[in-house]
Structure formats: C-alpha cells, structure tokens
Coordinates of C-alpha atoms and ligand atoms in Angstrom, one line a residue:
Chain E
X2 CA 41.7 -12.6 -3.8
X3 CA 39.3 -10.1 -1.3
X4 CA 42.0 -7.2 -0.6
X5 CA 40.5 -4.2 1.4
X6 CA 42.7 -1.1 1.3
X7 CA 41.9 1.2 4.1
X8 CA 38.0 1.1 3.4
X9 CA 35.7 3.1 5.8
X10 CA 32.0 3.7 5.6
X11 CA 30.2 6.7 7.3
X12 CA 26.8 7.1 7.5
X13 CA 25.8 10.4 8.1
X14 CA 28.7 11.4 11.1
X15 CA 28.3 7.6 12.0
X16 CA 31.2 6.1 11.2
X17 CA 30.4 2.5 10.8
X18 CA 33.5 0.8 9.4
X19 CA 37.2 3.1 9.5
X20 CA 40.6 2.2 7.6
X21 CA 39.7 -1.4 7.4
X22 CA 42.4 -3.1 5.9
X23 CA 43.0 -6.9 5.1
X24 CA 43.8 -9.2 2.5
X25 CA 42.3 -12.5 2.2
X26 CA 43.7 -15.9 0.5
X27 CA 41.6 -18.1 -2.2
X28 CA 40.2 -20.8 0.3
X29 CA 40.9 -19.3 3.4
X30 CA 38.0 -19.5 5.8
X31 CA 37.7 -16.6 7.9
X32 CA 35.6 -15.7 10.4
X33 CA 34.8 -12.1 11.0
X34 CA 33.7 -11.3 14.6
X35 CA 32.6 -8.1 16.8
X36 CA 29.6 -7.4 19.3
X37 CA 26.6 -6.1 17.6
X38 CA 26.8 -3.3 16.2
X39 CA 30.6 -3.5 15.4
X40 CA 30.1 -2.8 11.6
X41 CA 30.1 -7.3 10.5
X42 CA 27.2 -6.3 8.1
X43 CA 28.6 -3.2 6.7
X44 CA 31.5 -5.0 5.5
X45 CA 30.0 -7.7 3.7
X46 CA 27.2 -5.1 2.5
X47 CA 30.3 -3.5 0.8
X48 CA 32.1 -6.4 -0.9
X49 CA 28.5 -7.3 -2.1
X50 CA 28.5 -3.9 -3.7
X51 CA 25.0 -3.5 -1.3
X52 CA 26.3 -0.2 -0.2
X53 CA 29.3 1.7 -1.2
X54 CA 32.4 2.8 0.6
X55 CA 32.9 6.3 1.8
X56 CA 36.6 6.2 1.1
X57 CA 39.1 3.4 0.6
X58 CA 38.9 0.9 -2.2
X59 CA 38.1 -2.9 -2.3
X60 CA 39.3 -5.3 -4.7
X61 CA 38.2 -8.5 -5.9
X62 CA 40.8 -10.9 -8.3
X63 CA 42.9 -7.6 -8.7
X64 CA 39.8 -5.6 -9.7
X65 CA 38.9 -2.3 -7.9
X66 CA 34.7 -3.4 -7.7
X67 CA 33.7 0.1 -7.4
X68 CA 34.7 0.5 -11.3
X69 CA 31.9 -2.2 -12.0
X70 CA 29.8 -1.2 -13.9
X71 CA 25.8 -0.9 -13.0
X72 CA 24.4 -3.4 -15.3
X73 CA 27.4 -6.0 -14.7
X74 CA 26.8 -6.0 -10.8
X75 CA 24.2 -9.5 -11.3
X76 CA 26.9 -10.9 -12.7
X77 CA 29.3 -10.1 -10.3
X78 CA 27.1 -10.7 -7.4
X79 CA 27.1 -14.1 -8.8
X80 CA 30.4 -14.6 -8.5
X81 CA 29.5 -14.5 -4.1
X82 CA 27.4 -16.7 -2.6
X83 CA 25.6 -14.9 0.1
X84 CA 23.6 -16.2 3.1
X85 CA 22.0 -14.1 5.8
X86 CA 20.6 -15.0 9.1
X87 CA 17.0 -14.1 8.3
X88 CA 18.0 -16.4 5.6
X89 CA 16.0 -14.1 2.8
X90 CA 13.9 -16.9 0.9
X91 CA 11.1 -16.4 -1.8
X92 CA 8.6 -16.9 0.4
X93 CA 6.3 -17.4 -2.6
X94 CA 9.0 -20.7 -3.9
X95 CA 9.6 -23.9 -2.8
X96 CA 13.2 -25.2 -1.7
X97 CA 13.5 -26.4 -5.1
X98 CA 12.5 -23.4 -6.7
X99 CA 14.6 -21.1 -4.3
X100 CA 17.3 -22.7 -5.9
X101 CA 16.4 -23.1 -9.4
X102 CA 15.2 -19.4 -9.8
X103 CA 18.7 -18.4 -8.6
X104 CA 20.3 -20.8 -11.6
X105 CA 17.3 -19.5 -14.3
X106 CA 18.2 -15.6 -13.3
X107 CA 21.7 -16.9 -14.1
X108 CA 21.2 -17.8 -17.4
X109 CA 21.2 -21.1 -17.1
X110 CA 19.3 -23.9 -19.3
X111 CA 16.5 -26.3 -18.1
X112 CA 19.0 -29.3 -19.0
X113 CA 21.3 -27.7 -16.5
X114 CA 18.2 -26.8 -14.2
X115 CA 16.6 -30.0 -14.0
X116 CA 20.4 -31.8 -13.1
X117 CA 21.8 -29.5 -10.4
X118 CA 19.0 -28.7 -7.8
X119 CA 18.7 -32.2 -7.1
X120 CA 22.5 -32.4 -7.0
X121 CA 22.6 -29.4 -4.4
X122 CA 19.4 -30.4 -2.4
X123 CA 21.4 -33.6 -1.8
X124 CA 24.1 -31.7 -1.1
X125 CA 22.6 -29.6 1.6
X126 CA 20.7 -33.2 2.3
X127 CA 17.4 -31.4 1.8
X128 CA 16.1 -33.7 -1.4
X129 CA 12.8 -34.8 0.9
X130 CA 12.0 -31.2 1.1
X131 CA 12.3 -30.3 -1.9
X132 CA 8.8 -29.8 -2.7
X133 CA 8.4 -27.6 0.9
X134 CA 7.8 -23.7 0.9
X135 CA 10.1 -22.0 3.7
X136 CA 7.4 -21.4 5.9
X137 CA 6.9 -25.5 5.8
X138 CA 10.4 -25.5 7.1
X139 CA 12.7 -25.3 9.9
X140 CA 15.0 -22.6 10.6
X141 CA 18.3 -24.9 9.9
X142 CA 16.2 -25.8 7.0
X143 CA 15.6 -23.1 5.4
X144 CA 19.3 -21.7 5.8
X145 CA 20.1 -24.8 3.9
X146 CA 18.1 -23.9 1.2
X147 CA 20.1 -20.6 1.5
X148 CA 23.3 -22.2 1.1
X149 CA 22.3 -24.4 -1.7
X150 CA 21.3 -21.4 -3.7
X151 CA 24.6 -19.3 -3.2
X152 CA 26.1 -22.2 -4.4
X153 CA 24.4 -22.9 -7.6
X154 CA 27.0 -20.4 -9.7
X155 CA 29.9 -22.2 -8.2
X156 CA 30.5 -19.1 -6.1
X157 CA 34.0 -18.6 -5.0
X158 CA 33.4 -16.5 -2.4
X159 CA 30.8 -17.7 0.5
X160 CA 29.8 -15.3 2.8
X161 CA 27.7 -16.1 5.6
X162 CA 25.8 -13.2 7.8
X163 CA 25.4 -14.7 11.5
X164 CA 23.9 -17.7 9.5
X165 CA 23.3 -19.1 12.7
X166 CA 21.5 -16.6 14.6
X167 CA 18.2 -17.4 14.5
X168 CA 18.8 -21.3 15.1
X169 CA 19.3 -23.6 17.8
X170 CA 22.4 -25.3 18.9
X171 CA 22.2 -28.2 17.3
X172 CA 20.9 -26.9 14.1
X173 CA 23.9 -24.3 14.5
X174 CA 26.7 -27.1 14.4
X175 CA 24.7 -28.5 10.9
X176 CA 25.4 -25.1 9.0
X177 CA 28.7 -24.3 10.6
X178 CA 29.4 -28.3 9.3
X179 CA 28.1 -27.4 6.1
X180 CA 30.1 -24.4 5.6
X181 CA 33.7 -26.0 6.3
X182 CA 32.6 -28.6 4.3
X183 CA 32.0 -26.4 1.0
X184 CA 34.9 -24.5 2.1
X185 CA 37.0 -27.4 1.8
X186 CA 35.5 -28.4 -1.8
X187 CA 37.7 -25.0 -2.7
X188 CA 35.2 -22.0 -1.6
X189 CA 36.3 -19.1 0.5
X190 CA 34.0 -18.9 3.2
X191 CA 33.6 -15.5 5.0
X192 CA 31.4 -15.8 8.3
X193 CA 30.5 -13.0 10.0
X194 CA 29.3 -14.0 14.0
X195 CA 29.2 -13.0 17.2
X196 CA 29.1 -16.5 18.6
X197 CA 32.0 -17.0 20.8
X198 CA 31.5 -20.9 20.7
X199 CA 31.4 -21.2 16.8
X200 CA 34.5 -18.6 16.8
X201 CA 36.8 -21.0 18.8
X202 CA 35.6 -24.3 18.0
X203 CA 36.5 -23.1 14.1
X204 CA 40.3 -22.7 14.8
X205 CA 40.9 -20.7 11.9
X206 CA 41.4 -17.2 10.6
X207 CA 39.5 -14.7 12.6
X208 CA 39.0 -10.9 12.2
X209 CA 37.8 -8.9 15.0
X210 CA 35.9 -5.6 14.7
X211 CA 34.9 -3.1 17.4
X212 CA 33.1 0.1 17.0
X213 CA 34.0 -0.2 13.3
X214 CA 37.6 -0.5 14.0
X215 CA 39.7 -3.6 13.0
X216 CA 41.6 -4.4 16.5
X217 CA 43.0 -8.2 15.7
X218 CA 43.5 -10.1 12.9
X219 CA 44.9 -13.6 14.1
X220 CA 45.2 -16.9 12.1
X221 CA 44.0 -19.7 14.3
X222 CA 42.3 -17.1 16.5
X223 CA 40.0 -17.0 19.4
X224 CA 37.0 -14.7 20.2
X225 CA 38.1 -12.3 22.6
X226 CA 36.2 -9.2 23.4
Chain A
X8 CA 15.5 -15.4 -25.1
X9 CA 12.2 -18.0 -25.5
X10 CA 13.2 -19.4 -22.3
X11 CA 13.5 -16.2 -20.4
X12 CA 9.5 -15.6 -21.6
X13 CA 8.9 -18.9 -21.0
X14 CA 10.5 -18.7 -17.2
X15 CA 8.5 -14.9 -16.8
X16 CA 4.9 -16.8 -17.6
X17 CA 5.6 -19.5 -15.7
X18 CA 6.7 -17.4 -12.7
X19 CA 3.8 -14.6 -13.5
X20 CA 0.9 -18.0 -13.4
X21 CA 2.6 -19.5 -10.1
X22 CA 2.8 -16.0 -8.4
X23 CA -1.2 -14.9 -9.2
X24 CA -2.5 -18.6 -8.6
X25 CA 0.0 -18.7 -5.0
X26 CA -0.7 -15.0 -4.5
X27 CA -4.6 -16.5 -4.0
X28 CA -6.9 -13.9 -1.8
X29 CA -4.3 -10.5 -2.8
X30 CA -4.8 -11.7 -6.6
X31 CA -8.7 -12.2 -5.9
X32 CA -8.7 -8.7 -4.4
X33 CA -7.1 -7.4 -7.2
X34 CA -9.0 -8.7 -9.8
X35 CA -12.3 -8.1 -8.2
X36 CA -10.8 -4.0 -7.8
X37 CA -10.0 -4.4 -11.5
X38 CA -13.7 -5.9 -12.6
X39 CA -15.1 -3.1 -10.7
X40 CA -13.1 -0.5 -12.5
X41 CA -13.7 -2.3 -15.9
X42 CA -17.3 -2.5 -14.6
X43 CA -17.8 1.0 -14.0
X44 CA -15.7 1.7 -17.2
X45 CA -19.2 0.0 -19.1
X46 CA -21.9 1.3 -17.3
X47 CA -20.5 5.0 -18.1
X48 CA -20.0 3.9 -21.7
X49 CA -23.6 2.5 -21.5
X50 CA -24.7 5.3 -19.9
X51 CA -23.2 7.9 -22.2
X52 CA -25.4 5.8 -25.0
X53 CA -28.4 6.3 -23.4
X54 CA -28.0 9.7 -23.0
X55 CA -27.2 10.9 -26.6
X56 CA -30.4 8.8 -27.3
X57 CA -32.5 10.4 -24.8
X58 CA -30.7 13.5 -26.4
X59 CA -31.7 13.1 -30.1
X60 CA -34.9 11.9 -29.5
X61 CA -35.6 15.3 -27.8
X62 CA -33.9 17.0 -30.8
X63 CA -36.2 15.1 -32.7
X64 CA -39.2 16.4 -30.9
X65 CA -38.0 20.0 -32.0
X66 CA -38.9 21.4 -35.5
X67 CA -40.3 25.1 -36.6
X68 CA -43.5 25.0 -39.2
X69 CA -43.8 27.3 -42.0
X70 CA -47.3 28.7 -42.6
X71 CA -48.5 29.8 -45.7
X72 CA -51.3 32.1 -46.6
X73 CA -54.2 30.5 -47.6
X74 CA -54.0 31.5 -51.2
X75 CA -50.7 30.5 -52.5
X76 CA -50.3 28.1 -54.9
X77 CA -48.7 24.5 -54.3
X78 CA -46.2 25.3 -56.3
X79 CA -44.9 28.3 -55.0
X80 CA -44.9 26.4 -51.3
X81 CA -43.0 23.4 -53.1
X82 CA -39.8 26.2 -54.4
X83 CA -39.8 27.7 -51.2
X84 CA -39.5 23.7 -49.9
X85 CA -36.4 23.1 -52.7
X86 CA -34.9 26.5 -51.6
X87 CA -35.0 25.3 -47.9
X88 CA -33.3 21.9 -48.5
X89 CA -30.3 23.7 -50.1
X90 CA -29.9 25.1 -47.1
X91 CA -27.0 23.4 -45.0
X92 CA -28.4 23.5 -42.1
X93 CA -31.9 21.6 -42.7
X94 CA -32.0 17.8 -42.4
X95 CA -35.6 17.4 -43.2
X96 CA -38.8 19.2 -44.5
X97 CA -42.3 17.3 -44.4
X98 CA -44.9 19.1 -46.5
X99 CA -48.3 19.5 -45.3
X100 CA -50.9 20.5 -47.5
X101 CA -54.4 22.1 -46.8
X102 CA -56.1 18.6 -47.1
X103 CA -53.4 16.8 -45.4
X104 CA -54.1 19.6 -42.6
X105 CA -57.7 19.3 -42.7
X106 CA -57.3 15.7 -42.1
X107 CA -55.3 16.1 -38.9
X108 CA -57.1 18.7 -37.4
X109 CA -60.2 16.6 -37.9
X110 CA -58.8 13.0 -36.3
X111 CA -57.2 15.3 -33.3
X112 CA -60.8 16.7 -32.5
X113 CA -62.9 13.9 -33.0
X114 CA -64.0 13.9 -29.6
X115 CA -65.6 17.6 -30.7
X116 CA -68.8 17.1 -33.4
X117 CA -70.0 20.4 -32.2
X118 CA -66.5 21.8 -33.8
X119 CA -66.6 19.4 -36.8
X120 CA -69.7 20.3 -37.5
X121 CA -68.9 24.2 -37.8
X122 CA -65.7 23.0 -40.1
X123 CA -67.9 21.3 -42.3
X124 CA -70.3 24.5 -42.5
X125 CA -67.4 26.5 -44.3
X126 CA -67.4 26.6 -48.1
X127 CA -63.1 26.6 -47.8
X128 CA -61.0 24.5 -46.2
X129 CA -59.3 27.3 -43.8
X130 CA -56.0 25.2 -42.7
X131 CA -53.3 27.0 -44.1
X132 CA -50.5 24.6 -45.6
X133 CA -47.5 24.4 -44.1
X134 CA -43.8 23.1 -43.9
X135 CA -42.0 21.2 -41.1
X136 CA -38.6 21.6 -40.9
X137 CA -36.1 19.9 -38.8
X138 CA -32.5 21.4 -38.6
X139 CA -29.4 19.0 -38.4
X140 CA -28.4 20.5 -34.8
X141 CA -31.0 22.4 -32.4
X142 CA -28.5 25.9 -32.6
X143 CA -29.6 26.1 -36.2
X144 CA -32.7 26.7 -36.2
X145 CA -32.5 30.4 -35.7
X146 CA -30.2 30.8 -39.0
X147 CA -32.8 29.0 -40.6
X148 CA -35.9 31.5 -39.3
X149 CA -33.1 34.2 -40.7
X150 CA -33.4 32.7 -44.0
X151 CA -37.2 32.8 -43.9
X152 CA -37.6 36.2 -42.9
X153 CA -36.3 37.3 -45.7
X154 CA -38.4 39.4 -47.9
X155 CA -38.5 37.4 -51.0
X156 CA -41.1 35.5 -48.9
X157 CA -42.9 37.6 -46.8
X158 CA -45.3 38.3 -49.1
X159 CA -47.0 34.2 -48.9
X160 CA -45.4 33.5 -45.4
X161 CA -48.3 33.9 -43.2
X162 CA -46.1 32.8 -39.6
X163 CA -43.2 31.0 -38.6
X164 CA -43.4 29.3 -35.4
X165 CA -40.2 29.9 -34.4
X166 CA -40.7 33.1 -32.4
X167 CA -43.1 31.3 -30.3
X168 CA -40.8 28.6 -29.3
X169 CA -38.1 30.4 -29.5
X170 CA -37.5 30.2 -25.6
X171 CA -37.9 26.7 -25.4
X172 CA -36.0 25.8 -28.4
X173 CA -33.1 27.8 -26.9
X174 CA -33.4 26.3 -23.3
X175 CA -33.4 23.1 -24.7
X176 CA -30.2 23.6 -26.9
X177 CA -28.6 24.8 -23.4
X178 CA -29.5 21.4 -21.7
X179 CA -28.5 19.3 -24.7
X180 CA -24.8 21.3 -24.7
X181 CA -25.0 21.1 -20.6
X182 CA -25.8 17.8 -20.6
X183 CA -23.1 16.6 -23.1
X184 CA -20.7 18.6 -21.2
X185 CA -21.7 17.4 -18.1
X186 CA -21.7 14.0 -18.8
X187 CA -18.2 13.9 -20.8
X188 CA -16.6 15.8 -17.3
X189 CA -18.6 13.4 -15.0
X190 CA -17.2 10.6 -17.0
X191 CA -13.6 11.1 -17.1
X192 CA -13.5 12.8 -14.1
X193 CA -15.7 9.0 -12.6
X194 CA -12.7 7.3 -15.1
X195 CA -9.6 8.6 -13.7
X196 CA -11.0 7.5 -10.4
X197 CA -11.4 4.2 -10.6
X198 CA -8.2 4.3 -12.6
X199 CA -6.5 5.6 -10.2
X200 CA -7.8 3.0 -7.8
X201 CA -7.0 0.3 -9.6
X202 CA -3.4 1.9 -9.5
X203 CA -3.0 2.0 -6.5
X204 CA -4.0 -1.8 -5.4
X205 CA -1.8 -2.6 -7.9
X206 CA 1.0 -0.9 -6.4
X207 CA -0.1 -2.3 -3.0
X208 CA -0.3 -5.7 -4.3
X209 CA 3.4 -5.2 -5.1
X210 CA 4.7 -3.6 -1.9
X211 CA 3.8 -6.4 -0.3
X212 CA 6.5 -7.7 -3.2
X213 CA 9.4 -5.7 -2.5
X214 CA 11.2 -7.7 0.1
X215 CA 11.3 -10.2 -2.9
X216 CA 12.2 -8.0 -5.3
X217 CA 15.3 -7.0 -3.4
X218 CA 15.9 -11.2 -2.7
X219 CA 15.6 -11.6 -6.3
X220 CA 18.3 -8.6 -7.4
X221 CA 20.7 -10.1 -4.0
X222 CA 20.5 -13.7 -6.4
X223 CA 21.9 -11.9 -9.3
X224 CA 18.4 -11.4 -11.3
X225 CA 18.4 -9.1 -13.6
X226 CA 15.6 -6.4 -13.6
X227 CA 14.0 -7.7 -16.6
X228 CA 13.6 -11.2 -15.0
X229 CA 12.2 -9.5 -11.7
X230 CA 9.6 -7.2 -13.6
X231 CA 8.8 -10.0 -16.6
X232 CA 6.5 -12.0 -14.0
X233 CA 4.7 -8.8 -12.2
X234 CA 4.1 -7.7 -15.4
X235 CA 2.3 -10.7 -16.4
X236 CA -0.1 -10.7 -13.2
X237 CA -1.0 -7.2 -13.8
X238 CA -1.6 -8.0 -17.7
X239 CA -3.4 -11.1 -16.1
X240 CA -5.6 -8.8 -13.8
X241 CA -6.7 -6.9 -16.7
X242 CA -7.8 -10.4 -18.9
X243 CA -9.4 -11.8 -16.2
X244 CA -11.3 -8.9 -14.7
X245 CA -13.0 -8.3 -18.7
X246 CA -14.0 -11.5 -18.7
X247 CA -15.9 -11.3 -15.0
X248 CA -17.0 -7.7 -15.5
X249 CA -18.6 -8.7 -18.7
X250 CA -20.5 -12.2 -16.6
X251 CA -21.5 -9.6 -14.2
X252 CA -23.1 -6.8 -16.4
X253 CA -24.3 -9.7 -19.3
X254 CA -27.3 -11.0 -16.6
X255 CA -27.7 -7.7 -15.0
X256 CA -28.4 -6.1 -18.0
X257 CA -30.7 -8.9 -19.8
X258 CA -32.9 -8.6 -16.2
X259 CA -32.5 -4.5 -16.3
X260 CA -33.3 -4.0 -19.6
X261 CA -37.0 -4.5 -20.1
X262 CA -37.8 -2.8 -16.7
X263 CA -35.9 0.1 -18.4
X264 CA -37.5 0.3 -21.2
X265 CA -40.7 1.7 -20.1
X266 CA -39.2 5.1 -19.1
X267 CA -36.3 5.1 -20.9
X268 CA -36.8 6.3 -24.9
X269 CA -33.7 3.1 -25.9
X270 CA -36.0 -0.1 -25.9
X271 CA -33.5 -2.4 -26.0
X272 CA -30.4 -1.9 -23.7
X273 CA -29.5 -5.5 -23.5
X274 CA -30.0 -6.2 -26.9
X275 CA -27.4 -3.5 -27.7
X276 CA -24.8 -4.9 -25.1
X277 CA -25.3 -8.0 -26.7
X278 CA -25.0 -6.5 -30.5
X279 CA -22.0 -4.8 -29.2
X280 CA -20.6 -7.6 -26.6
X281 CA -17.2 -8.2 -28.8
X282 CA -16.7 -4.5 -29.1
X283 CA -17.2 -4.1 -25.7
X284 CA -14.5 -7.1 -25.0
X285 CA -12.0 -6.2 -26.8
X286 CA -11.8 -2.3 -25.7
X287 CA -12.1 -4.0 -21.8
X288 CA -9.6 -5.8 -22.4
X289 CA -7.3 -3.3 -24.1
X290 CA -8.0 -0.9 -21.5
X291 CA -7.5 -4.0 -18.1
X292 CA -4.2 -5.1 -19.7
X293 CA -3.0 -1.6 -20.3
X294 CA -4.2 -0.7 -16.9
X295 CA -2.9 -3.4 -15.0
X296 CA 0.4 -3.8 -16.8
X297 CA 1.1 0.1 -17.0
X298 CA 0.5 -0.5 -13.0
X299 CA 2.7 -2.9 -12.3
X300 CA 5.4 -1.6 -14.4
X301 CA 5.5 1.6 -12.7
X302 CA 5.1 0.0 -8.8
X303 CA 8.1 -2.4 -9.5
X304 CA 10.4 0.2 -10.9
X305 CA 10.3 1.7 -7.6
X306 CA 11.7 -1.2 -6.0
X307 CA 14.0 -2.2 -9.0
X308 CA 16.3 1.8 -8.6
X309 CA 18.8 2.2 -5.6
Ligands
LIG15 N1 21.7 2.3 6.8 C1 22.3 2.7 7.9 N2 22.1 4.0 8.4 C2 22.7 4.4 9.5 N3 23.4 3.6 10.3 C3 23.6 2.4 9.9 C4 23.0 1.8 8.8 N4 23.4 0.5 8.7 C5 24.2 0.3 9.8 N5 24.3 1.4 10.5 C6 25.1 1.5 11.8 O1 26.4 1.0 11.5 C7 26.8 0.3 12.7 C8 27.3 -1.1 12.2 O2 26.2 -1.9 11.8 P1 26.3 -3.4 11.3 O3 27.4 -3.4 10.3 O4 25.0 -3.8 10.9 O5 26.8 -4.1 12.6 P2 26.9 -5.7 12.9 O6 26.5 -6.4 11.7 O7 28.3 -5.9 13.3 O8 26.0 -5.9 14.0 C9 25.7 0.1 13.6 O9 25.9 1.1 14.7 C10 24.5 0.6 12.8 O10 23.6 1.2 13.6
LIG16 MG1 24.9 -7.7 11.4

C-alpha cells in the first residue's frame, strides 16, 4: 500500500534521505529505526506530503502522491494518522476537543461528534480526562490524546514519530501497547524510533536508516547499529 | 455549511474568552485606537467651529456719503445679494448708526453732548457684508470699486483690513490642512498599531495553525475562528471606547466651554452617540478582521 521508489531528499547539498526504496503491506507494522539524525523524520515528513522529494516518487494505494492536488492534501492527510513525540496538541483544547476538532475539520456531523470521542477517549482509556487541557496532563497522556485523534478518520496508515521520546518507561510500554493494539484492529502502523528496547521487544518488520541511507530491511528484525 | 459557521463562532468565543490576558491586551490596543479615532473626529469638530465662528467675525462695511438716498443704498444692497459670493448683507441706516455710536460711548457725555449740538445726524449709513468663504471678499471689494458706484460710495473697509482678512484666510486654509494631515497621518498610526498586535496575537497562533492544517483542517476552518476574535476585538473595543469617552466627556465638557466658542461638547457626543457607534464599529470590525485575515494567511501558504 506505501511503495517508495528510489526517493531521496536534499536539502541544500545535505542529503538527508538517498534512493530509499521499500514497499510496505496493508497491516504490516513496521518500525523504522536509525540514530538521530539518520533522516526517520524526513521520511515520514514526505509520505505526509510535509515536505517534498527531491527525486524519486512515493506512492500510496497505486497513486503517485506528488500528483495530489493542493486543495485535496486535507483530505489525503486524513487518510494518515499522525503522531509526533512533542505530541502537537491544541494547547488552547481539551482532550475532548483535541479530538472532536480533528472529526469537525473532517466534515463530520455533531450526531457523529457527540458518539465517537467518547468511543475513542475510551479507547485510548482517557474518558476521565476528557475535560483536561494538555498542560493538565501527563506526557503518556497527552500522546494518547494524539493517538485518539489520528484515529478519528479511521486512518489506515498510523505513523508514529519517536512517540515515546519524551516519556518514561512505563508510560513508553502504554503507547507502544496501544499502537500494536490499533495495529491489530487492521491499521498500518509505521514507528519511527531510536529506542533499541522498543525495536526488539516489537519482533516485527524493521527498517534501518543511517546517514539517510537504507542499510537493512529485515522482517522480525533487531536494532543493530 | 451552517455547521461549519456554527463550529467557527464557537471556536472564535472559546479562543478570545481562553485567550484571557492576550485578548484583554488586544482589545484594550483596539479601544485606544478607536478612542483616539473619536477624539480626532471630535477634535476636527471643534476646530471647523472655532473656524467659522472666526469667519463669522470677518465682514467689510460699505459707507455711503451722507447724502444719498435710502433707496439708492437699498439697489446697491439687491445688486450685492446677486452676487455669488455674498451670504449676507445687514443694512445700517443713519439712525440705526446714530443709535450705536451713542450706546458704545455712553460712558462719554462730554462727546454726546457735542453729537447732540449738531443740526445733522453725521453717521453715514452703511452696509455689512459677509462673504460665503473669507477668499471672497476681495472679488467682492472688486465689484464695489466699480464706477457705477463711486460716485455715493464714500469707503469700503476692505483696504484697511485687508491684511488681516488675508492672514486670516491663510490660517483658516493652514489650519484645515494641518489638521486633515495631522489626522490621517495620527489615523494610520494607531492603525497600524492595532495591526500589528493583531498580528502578534496570532504569531503566538502559528504553531496551532500548522497542528490544525497536520489534522486535515481546511484553511477556511483555520482562519473562520481568528477572524471572529479579530471582528470580536473591533465590537468590543466600540463599546468600551465609547464607556470611556461618554463620562470623560460629560465631566470635560462644561470646563471646556468657557474658552472654547462650542458650548456643548458632550451634548453633541450624546446627539451624535449612535453615529459615532456605528462608524466605530464599522471601522474596529474592519480593522480587526482585515488584521487577522492578513496575519493568518501568512501562516496558512507553504
Ligand atoms: N529543514 C531542514 N533543513 C536542513 N536540513 C534538515 C532539515 N530537516 C532535516 N534536516 C537534516 O536532515 C537530516 C535528517 O533529519 P531527520 O529526518 O529529522 O532525522 P531523524 O528524524 O532521523 O533524527 C538531519 O541531519 C537534519 O539536520
Ligand atoms: Mg526525528
């Protein structure tokens, strides 16, 4: 469903990402690893049509996204859940809000409103804090918010930017939990980490980048600098 | 569609009341601007009262020699009031004359008493004219130098206050000048201040504005709500430049109104209160939405 065909990005001379090339599966779960710096961010920047690739092409469902038009990018954005580790709430919203002003910019009606924030805040077992604004909240909190609100247009794509960066351990193990969890409910989950731990506790797919270069692409793989 | 405007007022109200002390600071920037936006308006008022009253003050008199006939004085007085220029022409007569001279010197029996020696009233008759604009007044000593009535024209007064009428016409034009470069010039800078807290307000915004577009918002649902705030700034800072200047000006007023020609400056705020209103609030939500359209669209390209 995600197929990228030998996509790099410069910036400037700085060659962030070069002849990245991989295809991934409808509910795979793969985890894309690399020290900092390695180019994890520029390549979910560029399926999330963030920034654009220098050369190379991505597709999405068969569909070259750099032919998307500008005022059809909400909508495809929509189609990808996205969560970051600075986890990028409205600081101004509430949990509840967070999520419902995701669903409203989608279109979709109070009825609809009203019946699946409480459905998703129960989801990412959050429904006692609903009413909390994110500075009223923990860190795991708060990225559970996040992931409730990528999921409230039934995403099929998740991607996940070291969601677990800024959180403790135990915290950590609640979203990486969460996230196998949605991915086995039939999402594809892309997580982007450098935590060695997370990496090879997973068991699954993994992706490793270096310098912008993709040097191993292993099912069932470990994190191995 | 009603829902979206629905969703953008809601939103709009949440963000200014949650927005607390940066909305308070921009509505108090706005009531100052709208504030300022009065007192110049008020100001100008006063002014071009000031003005006209001093226009007022101005007029050339006629003089006539001592024996031509009232009738001859009343032609010259219809002639006059073809004229374009004129606006008004009071007629003394001798007696009329006679009467003034003799209330202004009262206080002098010594000089009465000489007047009331003489067998003839010598006051000479005379017309007052007052021209529509101060300029005008030499076109209209043109007309009466003309020859047709030199012959019962004893002296027009013009040539004696010639130099002040003309210094005064320079400080009426100056003065209107002035006062309309001061005012825009006073205008566009508390414009432009407003502007610009507006646009600071927002770029404290724009790591929202970019969350809201990485949800899938579309740029109409991002702007809808600032664009109510800033339309809300406007509303709101009418209504408390207008408590402000209301009890300012009801205490000003009579303290004014010993040096100042306009008696009544409150009562004229007050006779032009909804006027006032409604051109505030015109120009706040124009303002303040023009503002917040423009600082968002910054943040809304890439
Ligand atoms: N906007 C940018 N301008 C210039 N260089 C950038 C920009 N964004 C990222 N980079 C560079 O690209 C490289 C990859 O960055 P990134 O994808 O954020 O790494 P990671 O997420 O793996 O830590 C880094 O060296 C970074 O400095
Ligand atoms: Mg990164």
């Amino acid at each position: 469903m995600i197929n990228f065909n030998k996509t790099s990005r410069y910036y400037g001379d700085y060659c962030a990402l070069k002849d990245i090339s991989f295809r991934v599966k409808p509910k795979e779960f793969v985890s894309i690893v690399g020290r900092s710096g390695a180019g994890k961010t520029t390549l979910l920047k560029l399926l999330l049509k963030e920034e654009k690739a220098s050369s190379g092409e991505i597709l999405v469902d068969g569909k070259n996204i750099d032919e998307i038009k500008e005022k059809d990018v909400p909508n495809y954005r929509r189609k990808i859940g996205s969560i970051f580790q600075d986890f990028k709430l409205l600081p101004n919203k509430t949990a509840y809000e967070n999520i419902a002003f995701a669903m409203e910019a989608g279109g979709r009606t109070d009825e609809e409103i009203a019946e699946d924030v409480p459905q998703i805040l129960n989801l990412v077992e959050l429904a006692d804090k609903a009413d909390n604004f994110p500075y009223q909240m923990s860190g795991g909190e708060k990225q559970r918010v996040a992931i409730g609100r990528a999921l409230v247009h039934k995403p099929d794509i998740l991607m996940a930017d070291e969601p677990t960066g800024n959180l403790d351990p135990l915290h950590t193990w609640d979203i990486i939990r969460l996230l196998c969890r949605i991915n086995e409910l039939g999402t594809t989950v892309l997580l982007a980490t450098h935590d060695r731990e997370i990496v090879n506790a997973l068991g699954r797919r993994v992706i490793s980048l270096d310098r912008g270069q993709l040097i191993r692409d292993e099912e069932k793989g470990r994190y191995i600098v | 569609m009603f829902e979206g405007f629905k969703r953008i007022f809601k939103w709009g109200l949440k963000n200014f009341w949650r927005n607390g002390w940066l909305s308070t600071a921009t509505v108090s920037i706005m009531s100052l601007t709208l504030l300022v936006i009065t007192v110049l308006l008020m100001l100008n008022v006063v002014a071009n009262v000031i003005l006209e009253e001093l226009e007022n003050k101005i007029d050339i008199s006629v003089y006539f020699k001592l024996d031509t006939s009232e009738t001859d004085i009343l032609k010259v007085k219809d002639q006059l009031e073809k004229l374009e220029e004129v606006n008004s022409i009071t007629y003394v007569s001798q007696e009329d004359a006679l009467v003034k001279f003799k209330e202004r010197h009262k206080d002098n029996p010594i000089l009465l008493q000489s007047l009331d020696e003489l067998d003839v009233n010598p006051l000479e008759a005379s017309l007052n004219i007052k021209a529509k604009e101060t300029s005008q007044y030499a076109s209209i000593n043109q007309f009466l130098e003309s020859v047709y009535y030199q012959e019962i024209i004893d002296k027009v007064n013009y040539m004696q206050n010639k130099d002040v009428i003309e210094k005064l016409n320079k400080i009426v034009t100056d003065v209107k000048a002035g006062g309309l470069i001061l005012t825009l010039l006073l205008a566009l800078i508390v414009f432009l201040v407003t502007f610009n807290a507006i646009r600071l307000a927002i770029y404290s915004s724009r790591e929202e504005i970019n969350i809201m577009r990485l949800v899938g918002a579309k740029n109409w649902f991002i702007r809808g709500p600032f664009l109510v705030e800033g339309v809300l700034y406007g509303v709101i800072g009418t209504v408390v430049s207008l408590l402000v200047l209301y009890p300012v000006f009801y205490f000003l007023s009579p303290k004014l109104s010993g040096f100042l020609p306009i008696e009544d400056i409150f009562g004229y705020f007050q006779d032009n209160l909804l006027a006032f209103f409604f051109l505030l609030l015109a120009v706040g939500i124009i303002l303040g939405g023009f503002s917040s359209w423009f600082a968002v669209r910054k943040y809304l390209r890439r």
